[in-house]
PDB file of C-alpha atoms in Angstrom:
ATOM      1  CA  MET A   1     118.004 136.209 125.647  1.00 53.00           C
ATOM      2  CA  LYS A   2     114.285 135.988 124.875  1.00 53.00           C
ATOM      3  CA  LYS A   3     114.826 137.735 121.743  1.00 52.00           C
ATOM      4  CA  TRP A   4     117.539 135.472 120.689  1.00 47.00           C
ATOM      5  CA  LYS A   5     115.416 132.310 121.468  1.00 48.00           C
ATOM      6  CA  SER A   6     112.353 133.781 119.716  1.00 51.00           C
ATOM      7  CA  GLY A   7     114.554 134.734 116.573  1.00 49.00           C
ATOM      8  CA  LEU A   8     116.054 131.279 116.640  1.00 40.00           C
ATOM      9  CA  THR A   9     112.667 129.749 116.856  1.00 50.00           C
ATOM     10  CA  ALA A  10     111.456 131.693 113.960  1.00 47.00           C
ATOM     11  CA  CYS A  11     114.289 130.818 111.818  1.00 45.00           C
ATOM     12  CA  LEU A  12     113.859 127.114 112.501  1.00 42.00           C
ATOM     13  CA  ALA A  13     110.106 127.326 111.671  1.00 50.00           C
ATOM     14  CA  ALA A  14     110.780 129.186 108.562  1.00 53.00           C
ATOM     15  CA  ALA A  15     113.438 126.482 107.534  1.00 52.00           C
ATOM     16  CA  ALA A  16     110.898 123.696 108.390  1.00 60.00           C
ATOM     17  CA  GLY A  17     108.316 125.420 106.424  1.00 69.00           C
ATOM     18  CA  VAL A  18     110.582 125.831 103.306  1.00 71.00           C
ATOM     19  CA  GLY A  19     111.585 122.131 103.623  1.00 77.00           C
ATOM     20  CA  TYR A  20     107.956 121.006 104.011  1.00 88.00           C
ATOM     21  CA  TYR A  21     106.993 123.097 100.847  1.00 86.00           C
ATOM     22  CA  PHE A  22     109.743 121.617  98.600  1.00 85.00           C
ATOM     23  CA  SER A  23     109.290 118.051  99.960  1.00 92.00           C
ATOM     24  CA  ASN A  24     105.401 118.319  99.387  1.00 94.00           C
ATOM     25  CA  ARG A  25     106.240 119.246  95.612  1.00 92.00           C
ATOM     26  CA  LEU A  26     108.438 116.342  95.345  1.00 95.00           C
ATOM     27  CA  LEU A  27     106.330 113.559  97.161  1.00 96.00           C
ATOM     28  CA  TYR A  28     103.039 114.665  95.854  1.00 97.00           C
ATOM     29  CA  ILE A  29     104.057 116.111  92.355  1.00 96.00           C
ATOM     30  CA  LYS A  30     101.037 116.936  90.294  1.00 96.00           C
ATOM     31  CA  LYS A  31     100.190 114.013  87.953  1.00 97.00           C
ATOM     32  CA  LYS A  32      98.638 114.334  84.632  1.00 97.00           C
ATOM     33  CA  ASP A  33      95.036 113.289  84.504  1.00 96.00           C
ATOM     34  CA  ASP A  34      94.294 109.832  83.078  1.00 96.00           C
ATOM     35  CA  PRO A  35      91.804 111.137  80.502  1.00 97.00           C
ATOM     36  CA  PHE A  36      94.439 113.634  79.295  1.00 97.00           C
ATOM     37  CA  ILE A  37      97.102 110.959  78.847  1.00 98.00           C
ATOM     38  CA  LEU A  38      94.546 108.849  76.919  1.00 97.00           C
ATOM     39  CA  LYS A  39      93.493 111.529  74.613  1.00 97.00           C
ATOM     40  CA  ARG A  40      97.181 112.815  74.105  1.00 96.00           C
ATOM     41  CA  GLU A  41      98.201 109.349  73.110  1.00 97.00           C
ATOM     42  CA  MET A  42      95.368 108.862  70.848  1.00 97.00           C
ATOM     43  CA  ASP A  43      95.713 112.226  69.136  1.00 96.00           C
ATOM     44  CA  ALA A  44      99.462 111.427  68.462  1.00 94.00           C
ATOM     45  CA  LYS A  45      98.359 108.070  66.983  1.00 94.00           C
ATOM     46  CA  GLN A  46     100.282 106.132  69.559  1.00 94.00           C
ATOM     47  CA  PHE A  47      97.435 104.374  71.039  1.00 96.00           C
ATOM     48  CA  HIS A  48      94.702 102.780  68.947  1.00 95.00           C
ATOM     49  CA  PRO A  49      92.064 101.395  71.374  1.00 95.00           C
ATOM     50  CA  GLU A  50      90.493  98.972  68.800  1.00 95.00           C
ATOM     51  CA  GLU A  51      93.882  97.541  68.079  1.00 95.00           C
ATOM     52  CA  PHE A  52      94.915  97.268  71.596  1.00 97.00           C
ATOM     53  CA  ASN A  53      91.543  95.622  72.630  1.00 95.00           C
ATOM     54  CA  ARG A  54      92.131  92.868  70.169  1.00 97.00           C
ATOM     55  CA  LEU A  55      95.420  91.808  71.469  1.00 98.00           C
ATOM     56  CA  PRO A  56      95.306  88.903  73.944  1.00 98.00           C
ATOM     57  CA  LYS A  57      95.835  90.159  77.381  1.00 97.00           C
ATOM     58  CA  GLU A  58      95.310  89.757  81.048  1.00 97.00           C
ATOM     59  CA  GLU A  59      94.784  92.461  83.659  1.00 97.00           C
ATOM     60  CA  PHE A  60      95.922  91.689  87.113  1.00 97.00           C
ATOM     61  CA  TRP A  61      97.137  93.064  90.409  1.00 98.00           C
ATOM     62  CA  ILE A  62     100.551  92.672  91.981  1.00 98.00           C
ATOM     63  CA  SER A  63     101.394  93.181  95.699  1.00 98.00           C
ATOM     64  CA  SER A  64     103.855  95.801  96.477  1.00 98.00           C
ATOM     65  CA  PRO A  65     106.360  95.010  99.461  1.00 98.00           C
ATOM     66  CA  PHE A  66     105.066  98.250 100.889  1.00 98.00           C
ATOM     67  CA  GLY A  67     101.384  97.163 101.271  1.00 98.00           C
ATOM     68  CA  TYR A  68      99.549  98.413  98.247  1.00 98.00           C
ATOM     69  CA  SER A  69      98.721  96.895  94.864  1.00 98.00           C
ATOM     70  CA  LEU A  70     100.140  97.670  91.494  1.00 98.00           C
ATOM     71  CA  LYS A  71      97.930  97.483  88.360  1.00 98.00           C
ATOM     72  CA  ALA A  72      99.400  95.508  85.525  1.00 98.00           C
ATOM     73  CA  VAL A  73      98.544  94.184  82.183  1.00 98.00           C
ATOM     74  CA  LEU A  74     100.235  91.268  80.396  1.00 98.00           C
ATOM     75  CA  ILE A  75      99.954  91.302  76.588  1.00 98.00           C
ATOM     76  CA  ARG A  76     100.735  87.980  74.954  1.00 97.00           C
ATOM     77  CA  PRO A  77     100.233  87.704  71.285  1.00 97.00           C
ATOM     78  CA  TYR A  78     103.103  85.120  70.849  1.00 97.00           C
ATOM     79  CA  PRO A  79     103.361  81.719  72.406  1.00 95.00           C
ATOM     80  CA  HIS A  80     107.252  81.943  73.491  1.00 94.00           C
ATOM     81  CA  LYS A  81     108.641  83.370  76.605  1.00 95.00           C
ATOM     82  CA  LYS A  82     110.242  86.528  75.377  1.00 97.00           C
ATOM     83  CA  PHE A  83     108.921  89.571  77.183  1.00 98.00           C
ATOM     84  CA  MET A  84     109.421  93.302  77.687  1.00 98.00           C
ATOM     85  CA  ILE A  85     108.467  95.077  81.000  1.00 98.00           C
ATOM     86  CA  PHE A  86     107.786  98.814  80.565  1.00 98.00           C
ATOM     87  CA  CYS A  87     108.263 101.584  83.224  1.00 98.00           C
ATOM     88  CA  HIS A  88     106.651 104.795  82.538  1.00 98.00           C
ATOM     89  CA  GLY A  89     107.739 108.391  83.528  1.00 98.00           C
ATOM     90  CA  VAL A  90     106.770 110.427  86.518  1.00 98.00           C
ATOM     91  CA  THR A  91     103.258 111.964  86.223  1.00 98.00           C
ATOM     92  CA  GLU A  92     102.284 109.536  83.536  1.00 98.00           C
ATOM     93  CA  ASN A  93     100.659 106.156  83.569  1.00 98.00           C
ATOM     94  CA  LYS A  94     100.858 102.707  81.752  1.00 98.00           C
ATOM     95  CA  VAL A  95      99.025 104.037  78.641  1.00 98.00           C
ATOM     96  CA  SER A  96     102.102 106.153  77.884  1.00 98.00           C
ATOM     97  CA  SER A  97     104.091 102.920  77.695  1.00 98.00           C
ATOM     98  CA  ILE A  98     101.959 101.466  74.909  1.00 98.00           C
ATOM     99  CA  LYS A  99     103.939 103.261  72.212  1.00 98.00           C
ATOM    100  CA  TYR A 100     107.021 101.340  73.280  1.00 98.00           C
ATOM    101  CA  LEU A 101     104.873  98.189  73.697  1.00 98.00           C
ATOM    102  CA  ASN A 102     103.811  98.535  69.921  1.00 97.00           C
ATOM    103  CA  LEU A 103     107.463  98.728  68.874  1.00 98.00           C
ATOM    104  CA  PHE A 104     108.514  95.682  70.832  1.00 98.00           C
ATOM    105  CA  LEU A 105     105.282  93.730  69.590  1.00 98.00           C
ATOM    106  CA  LYS A 106     106.680  94.396  66.179  1.00 96.00           C
ATOM    107  CA  LEU A 107     110.122  93.003  67.222  1.00 96.00           C
ATOM    108  CA  GLY A 108     108.378  89.749  68.457  1.00 96.00           C
ATOM    109  CA  PHE A 109     108.065  90.346  72.099  1.00 98.00           C
ATOM    110  CA  ASN A 110     105.219  89.946  74.494  1.00 98.00           C
ATOM    111  CA  GLY A 111     104.791  92.785  77.032  1.00 98.00           C
ATOM    112  CA  VAL A 112     103.934  93.916  80.522  1.00 98.00           C
ATOM    113  CA  ILE A 113     102.778  97.404  81.302  1.00 98.00           C
ATOM    114  CA  TYR A 114     101.972  98.587  84.703  1.00 98.00           C
ATOM    115  CA  ASP A 115     101.280 101.736  86.860  1.00 98.00           C
ATOM    116  CA  HIS A 116     103.994 102.927  89.127  1.00 98.00           C
ATOM    117  CA  ARG A 117     102.909 103.704  92.910  1.00 98.00           C
ATOM    118  CA  ARG A 118     100.630 106.524  93.144  1.00 98.00           C
ATOM    119  CA  HIS A 119     100.048 106.611  89.369  1.00 98.00           C
ATOM    120  CA  GLY A 120      97.219 105.241  87.313  1.00 98.00           C
ATOM    121  CA  GLU A 121      95.396 102.663  89.084  1.00 98.00           C
ATOM    122  CA  SER A 122      98.124 101.675  91.449  1.00 98.00           C
ATOM    123  CA  GLY A 123      98.036 102.400  95.173  1.00 98.00           C
ATOM    124  CA  GLY A 124     100.754 104.104  97.279  1.00 98.00           C
ATOM    125  CA  LYS A 125     100.748 107.608  98.768  1.00 97.00           C
ATOM    126  CA  THR A 126     104.063 109.252  97.424  1.00 98.00           C
ATOM    127  CA  THR A 127     106.482 109.274  94.616  1.00 98.00           C
ATOM    128  CA  SER A 128     109.934 108.452  95.346  1.00 98.00           C
ATOM    129  CA  TYR A 129     111.631 108.648  91.932  1.00 98.00           C
ATOM    130  CA  GLY A 130     112.926 105.114  91.920  1.00 98.00           C
ATOM    131  CA  PHE A 131     113.830 104.630  95.641  1.00 98.00           C
ATOM    132  CA  TYR A 132     110.642 102.610  96.294  1.00 98.00           C
ATOM    133  CA  GLU A 133     109.677 102.147  92.777  1.00 98.00           C
ATOM    134  CA  LYS A 134     112.676  99.726  92.228  1.00 98.00           C
ATOM    135  CA  HIS A 135     111.344  97.403  94.637  1.00 98.00           C
ATOM    136  CA  ASP A 136     107.999  97.557  92.966  1.00 98.00           C
ATOM    137  CA  LEU A 137     109.703  96.775  89.656  1.00 98.00           C
ATOM    138  CA  LYS A 138     111.155  93.554  91.441  1.00 98.00           C
ATOM    139  CA  ALA A 139     107.682  92.514  92.437  1.00 98.00           C
ATOM    140  CA  VAL A 140     106.688  92.812  88.811  1.00 98.00           C
ATOM    141  CA  VAL A 141     109.659  90.884  87.588  1.00 98.00           C
ATOM    142  CA  ASP A 142     108.926  88.108  90.196  1.00 98.00           C
ATOM    143  CA  GLU A 143     105.240  87.850  89.066  1.00 98.00           C
ATOM    144  CA  LEU A 144     106.329  87.419  85.345  1.00 98.00           C
ATOM    145  CA  ILE A 145     108.841  84.624  86.407  1.00 97.00           C
ATOM    146  CA  LYS A 146     106.167  83.054  88.505  1.00 96.00           C
ATOM    147  CA  ARG A 147     103.855  83.008  85.579  1.00 95.00           C
ATOM    148  CA  GLU A 148     106.452  81.987  82.840  1.00 94.00           C
ATOM    149  CA  GLY A 149     108.974  80.067  84.687  1.00 91.00           C
ATOM    150  CA  ASP A 150     112.739  80.583  85.138  1.00 85.00           C
ATOM    151  CA  GLY A 151     113.209  80.095  81.321  1.00 90.00           C
ATOM    152  CA  VAL A 152     111.601  83.465  80.447  1.00 96.00           C
ATOM    153  CA  PHE A 153     113.901  85.727  78.486  1.00 97.00           C
ATOM    154  CA  PHE A 154     113.002  89.501  79.111  1.00 98.00           C
ATOM    155  CA  GLY A 155     114.138  93.026  78.926  1.00 98.00           C
ATOM    156  CA  ILE A 156     113.171  96.203  80.734  1.00 98.00           C
ATOM    157  CA  HIS A 157     112.456  99.510  79.025  1.00 98.00           C
ATOM    158  CA  GLY A 158     112.085 102.571  81.154  1.00 98.00           C
ATOM    159  CA  GLU A 159     111.351 106.267  80.261  1.00 98.00           C
ATOM    160  CA  SER A 160     112.623 109.256  82.336  1.00 98.00           C
ATOM    161  CA  MET A 161     111.810 108.295  86.060  1.00 98.00           C
ATOM    162  CA  GLY A 162     111.125 104.660  84.743  1.00 98.00           C
ATOM    163  CA  ALA A 163     114.536 104.539  83.313  1.00 98.00           C
ATOM    164  CA  ALA A 164     116.165 105.653  86.439  1.00 98.00           C
ATOM    165  CA  THR A 165     113.978 103.058  88.284  1.00 98.00           C
ATOM    166  CA  ALA A 166     115.151 100.313  85.849  1.00 98.00           C
ATOM    167  CA  LEU A 167     118.829 101.200  86.520  1.00 98.00           C
ATOM    168  CA  LEU A 168     118.346 101.377  90.221  1.00 98.00           C
ATOM    169  CA  TYR A 169     116.667  97.888  90.253  1.00 98.00           C
ATOM    170  CA  ALA A 170     119.366  96.435  88.159  1.00 98.00           C
ATOM    171  CA  GLY A 171     122.268  97.972  90.043  1.00 98.00           C
ATOM    172  CA  GLU A 172     120.956  97.814  93.505  1.00 98.00           C
ATOM    173  CA  ILE A 173     118.397  95.130  93.799  1.00 98.00           C
ATOM    174  CA  GLU A 174     119.208  92.420  91.141  1.00 98.00           C
ATOM    175  CA  ASP A 175     120.491  92.412  87.579  1.00 98.00           C
ATOM    176  CA  ARG A 176     117.959  89.890  86.448  1.00 97.00           C
ATOM    177  CA  ALA A 177     116.846  91.051  83.134  1.00 98.00           C
ATOM    178  CA  ASP A 178     118.599  90.048  80.031  1.00 97.00           C
ATOM    179  CA  PHE A 179     118.974  93.654  78.850  1.00 98.00           C
ATOM    180  CA  TYR A 180     117.841  97.237  79.674  1.00 98.00           C
ATOM    181  CA  ILE A 181     116.896 100.310  77.667  1.00 98.00           C
ATOM    182  CA  ALA A 182     117.090 103.626  79.669  1.00 98.00           C
ATOM    183  CA  ASP A 183     115.308 106.447  77.768  1.00 98.00           C
ATOM    184  CA  CYS A 184     116.280 109.786  79.084  1.00 98.00           C
ATOM    185  CA  PRO A 185     117.093 108.958  82.862  1.00 98.00           C
ATOM    186  CA  PHE A 186     118.608 111.313  85.279  1.00 98.00           C
ATOM    187  CA  SER A 187     121.880 110.221  86.672  1.00 98.00           C
ATOM    188  CA  ASP A 188     121.591 111.790  90.181  1.00 97.00           C
ATOM    189  CA  PHE A 189     118.240 112.975  91.516  1.00 96.00           C
ATOM    190  CA  ARG A 190     119.845 115.407  93.986  1.00 93.00           C
ATOM    191  CA  LYS A 191     121.682 117.188  91.025  1.00 93.00           C
ATOM    192  CA  GLN A 192     118.591 117.093  89.000  1.00 95.00           C
ATOM    193  CA  ILE A 193     116.541 118.757  91.706  1.00 90.00           C
ATOM    194  CA  ALA A 194     119.269 121.423  92.271  1.00 88.00           C
ATOM    195  CA  ARG A 195     118.998 122.217  88.477  1.00 89.00           C
ATOM    196  CA  GLN A 196     115.264 122.483  88.543  1.00 87.00           C
ATOM    197  CA  MET A 197     115.351 124.777  91.501  1.00 81.00           C
ATOM    198  CA  LYS A 198     117.785 127.004  89.807  1.00 81.00           C
ATOM    199  CA  GLN A 199     115.589 127.030  86.752  1.00 81.00           C
ATOM    200  CA  GLU A 200     112.510 128.080  88.724  1.00 77.00           C
ATOM    201  CA  LEU A 201     114.137 130.363  91.335  1.00 72.00           C
ATOM    202  CA  GLY A 202     117.338 131.688  89.472  1.00 70.00           C
ATOM    203  CA  PHE A 203     119.313 130.062  92.257  1.00 63.00           C
ATOM    204  CA  ALA A 204     119.719 126.688  94.101  1.00 61.00           C
ATOM    205  CA  PRO A 205     121.714 127.166  97.232  1.00 69.00           C
ATOM    206  CA  LYS A 206     122.855 123.921  98.926  1.00 78.00           C
ATOM    207  CA  PRO A 207     120.926 124.780 102.342  1.00 79.00           C
ATOM    208  CA  LEU A 208     117.814 124.887 100.305  1.00 81.00           C
ATOM    209  CA  VAL A 209     118.302 121.516  98.689  1.00 82.00           C
ATOM    210  CA  GLN A 210     119.492 120.180 102.101  1.00 87.00           C
ATOM    211  CA  LEU A 211     116.213 121.371 103.713  1.00 88.00           C
ATOM    212  CA  ALA A 212     114.233 119.559 101.106  1.00 88.00           C
ATOM    213  CA  GLU A 213     116.163 116.404 101.605  1.00 90.00           C
ATOM    214  CA  TRP A 214     115.707 116.320 105.323  1.00 92.00           C
ATOM    215  CA  SER A 215     112.113 116.995 105.094  1.00 94.00           C
ATOM    216  CA  VAL A 216     111.691 114.132 102.496  1.00 95.00           C
ATOM    217  CA  LEU A 217     113.755 111.836 104.783  1.00 95.00           C
ATOM    218  CA  TRP A 218     111.599 112.820 107.805  1.00 94.00           C
ATOM    219  CA  ARG A 219     108.336 112.362 106.045  1.00 95.00           C
ATOM    220  CA  ASP A 220     108.870 109.333 103.764  1.00 96.00           C
ATOM    221  CA  GLY A 221     112.208 107.593 104.898  1.00 96.00           C
ATOM    222  CA  PHE A 222     114.469 108.268 102.081  1.00 96.00           C
ATOM    223  CA  SER A 223     117.170 110.620 101.140  1.00 93.00           C
ATOM    224  CA  LEU A 224     117.501 112.386  97.750  1.00 93.00           C
ATOM    225  CA  LYS A 225     121.192 111.437  97.451  1.00 92.00           C
ATOM    226  CA  SER A 226     120.350 107.856  97.676  1.00 95.00           C
ATOM    227  CA  ILE A 227     118.524 108.073  94.365  1.00 98.00           C
ATOM    228  CA  SER A 228     121.643 107.785  92.112  1.00 98.00           C
ATOM    229  CA  PRO A 229     121.603 105.707  88.900  1.00 98.00           C
ATOM    230  CA  LEU A 230     125.252 106.881  88.539  1.00 98.00           C
ATOM    231  CA  ALA A 231     126.305 105.138  91.667  1.00 98.00           C
ATOM    232  CA  ALA A 232     124.300 102.041  90.723  1.00 98.00           C
ATOM    233  CA  VAL A 233     124.990 101.610  87.131  1.00 98.00           C
ATOM    234  CA  SER A 234     128.596 100.208  87.486  1.00 98.00           C
ATOM    235  CA  ALA A 235     127.081  97.095  89.104  1.00 98.00           C
ATOM    236  CA  ILE A 236     125.065  96.229  86.133  1.00 98.00           C
ATOM    237  CA  ARG A 237     126.623  93.572  83.920  1.00 98.00           C
ATOM    238  CA  HIS A 238     123.761  92.919  81.384  1.00 98.00           C
ATOM    239  CA  PRO A 239     123.547  95.175  78.322  1.00 98.00           C
ATOM    240  CA  VAL A 240     122.244  98.670  78.484  1.00 98.00           C
ATOM    241  CA  LEU A 241     121.024 100.990  75.843  1.00 98.00           C
ATOM    242  CA  PHE A 242     121.029 104.455  76.914  1.00 98.00           C
ATOM    243  CA  ILE A 243     118.768 106.899  74.819  1.00 98.00           C
ATOM    244  CA  HIS A 244     118.559 110.581  75.065  1.00 98.00           C
ATOM    245  CA  SER A 245     117.646 113.560  72.771  1.00 98.00           C
ATOM    246  CA  GLU A 246     120.109 116.293  72.403  1.00 97.00           C
ATOM    247  CA  GLU A 247     117.402 118.798  72.660  1.00 97.00           C
ATOM    248  CA  ASP A 248     116.148 117.585  76.052  1.00 97.00           C
ATOM    249  CA  ASP A 249     116.493 120.518  78.309  1.00 96.00           C
ATOM    250  CA  TYR A 250     114.519 118.986  81.243  1.00 96.00           C
ATOM    251  CA  ILE A 251     117.002 116.129  82.006  1.00 97.00           C
ATOM    252  CA  LEU A 252     120.224 116.993  80.138  1.00 97.00           C
ATOM    253  CA  PRO A 253     121.607 114.519  77.767  1.00 98.00           C
ATOM    254  CA  ASP A 254     124.901 114.728  79.565  1.00 98.00           C
ATOM    255  CA  MET A 255     123.252 112.649  82.273  1.00 98.00           C
ATOM    256  CA  SER A 256     123.008 109.620  79.908  1.00 98.00           C
ATOM    257  CA  LYS A 257     126.540 110.212  78.682  1.00 98.00           C
ATOM    258  CA  GLU A 258     127.613 110.156  82.388  1.00 98.00           C
ATOM    259  CA  LEU A 259     125.857 106.922  82.929  1.00 98.00           C
ATOM    260  CA  TYR A 260     127.041 105.346  79.627  1.00 98.00           C
ATOM    261  CA  GLU A 261     130.794 106.218  80.600  1.00 98.00           C
ATOM    262  CA  ARG A 262     130.379 104.627  84.185  1.00 98.00           C
ATOM    263  CA  LYS A 263     128.640 101.467  82.869  1.00 98.00           C
ATOM    264  CA  LYS A 264     130.867  98.426  82.555  1.00 97.00           C
ATOM    265  CA  GLY A 265     130.554  95.673  79.931  1.00 96.00           C
ATOM    266  CA  PRO A 266     128.101  95.706  76.953  1.00 97.00           C
ATOM    267  CA  LYS A 267     126.324  99.063  76.384  1.00 97.00           C
ATOM    268  CA  LYS A 268     125.394 101.478  73.720  1.00 98.00           C
ATOM    269  CA  LEU A 269     124.602 105.206  73.560  1.00 98.00           C
ATOM    270  CA  TYR A 270     122.014 106.714  71.102  1.00 98.00           C
ATOM    271  CA  LEU A 271     121.681 110.538  71.064  1.00 98.00           C
ATOM    272  CA  ALA A 272     118.661 111.411  69.015  1.00 98.00           C
ATOM    273  CA  LYS A 273     119.055 114.717  67.088  1.00 96.00           C
ATOM    274  CA  LYS A 274     115.319 115.835  67.548  1.00 96.00           C
ATOM    275  CA  GLY A 275     112.809 115.855  70.476  1.00 96.00           C
ATOM    276  CA  ALA A 276     112.082 117.429  73.798  1.00 96.00           C
ATOM    277  CA  HIS A 277     112.320 115.339  77.041  1.00 97.00           C
ATOM    278  CA  ALA A 278     110.870 111.761  76.534  1.00 97.00           C
ATOM    279  CA  ARG A 279     110.235 112.446  72.842  1.00 96.00           C
ATOM    280  CA  SER A 280     113.245 110.731  71.114  1.00 97.00           C
ATOM    281  CA  TYR A 281     110.827 107.858  69.870  1.00 98.00           C
ATOM    282  CA  LEU A 282     108.253 110.198  68.778  1.00 96.00           C
ATOM    283  CA  GLU A 283     110.384 112.479  66.914  1.00 96.00           C
ATOM    284  CA  ASN A 284     112.864 109.895  65.501  1.00 97.00           C
ATOM    285  CA  PRO A 285     110.770 106.744  65.252  1.00 97.00           C
ATOM    286  CA  GLU A 286     112.678 104.812  62.407  1.00 97.00           C
ATOM    287  CA  GLU A 287     116.072 105.561  63.703  1.00 98.00           C
ATOM    288  CA  TYR A 288     114.953 104.625  67.249  1.00 98.00           C
ATOM    289  CA  GLU A 289     113.709 101.249  66.074  1.00 98.00           C
ATOM    290  CA  ASN A 290     116.741 100.605  64.040  1.00 97.00           C
ATOM    291  CA  VAL A 291     119.007 101.392  67.127  1.00 98.00           C
ATOM    292  CA  VAL A 292     117.030  99.057  69.271  1.00 98.00           C
ATOM    293  CA  ARG A 293     117.272  96.286  66.580  1.00 97.00           C
ATOM    294  CA  GLU A 294     121.096  96.838  66.338  1.00 97.00           C
ATOM    295  CA  PHE A 295     121.546  96.857  70.047  1.00 98.00           C
ATOM    296  CA  LEU A 296     119.461  93.543  70.558  1.00 97.00           C
ATOM    297  CA  HIS A 297     121.321  92.057  67.572  1.00 96.00           C
ATOM    298  CA  ASP A 298     124.856  93.120  68.867  1.00 94.00           C
ATOM    299  CA  THR A 299     124.496  92.462  72.650  1.00 91.00           C
ATOM    300  CA  VAL A 300     122.017  89.523  73.069  1.00 87.00           C
ATOM    301  CA  GLY A 301     122.249  88.027  69.669  1.00 87.00           C
ATOM    302  CA  LEU A 302     118.589  88.525  68.502  1.00 87.00           C
ATOM    303  CA  PRO A 303     118.072  88.673  64.733  1.00 85.00           C
ATOM    304  CA  LEU A 304     117.695  91.947  62.910  1.00 75.00           C
TER     305      LEU A 304
END
């Protein structure tokens, strides 16, 4: 009996240890250093500090409903109330949103860039891949409307985790933006994690994924299966442009295809021929811009 009990205790301890390890990798995923992101964007000629500094802007803090502050920058070269909100990807910061900001400035939009929780200058202890971030996005939307009034016209652009966050916000919190652009989102986080485990370990048994899920739930109060843009997207009534690169082997383009098929109402799917994950715009800038222009013209009536 003692051997049986000690064996069971050892098995439970091992399971807890494995769950803790994988949940730690998820909740505290290693971020890119801010200086690295800045240099990368400058080297790629996507961020020009002198040009950006000349733009009329205001830096400010937004209170998250979870008790920390989000760092945001409002860029307003135009007097009208037409805005874009940009949601960056995991391990990145608001500087990586500037390339998309530049595109929409060209299209006549003002913009808001901000750091997700635990990224850049924002507070927050863990990364939740859209679960808590969708509520932070609502706080950003609320702040924009508070500043500009109910007559503000705005869209939300998200990249990778930011795209998933935008879809979760629109499908689960409020469909308040006039349109959304989801660039390389995952459709189901649990499915994405299982695939990443298989790539790293050569296998991804369901018990292993379940251990990680239980540990995340215990440590941070959310389950992996609850992070499902695929389950949320059918509730979105406003237009959505789904973008993905056919060469993306990190989040497969099939996930955007799934989301596109599930979405009801106005929608568009653009599959770029070139580019790794989150590089559709960098590798196909003219085509990307044209697709965005056509989407805005066809779905919300903006001039080409």
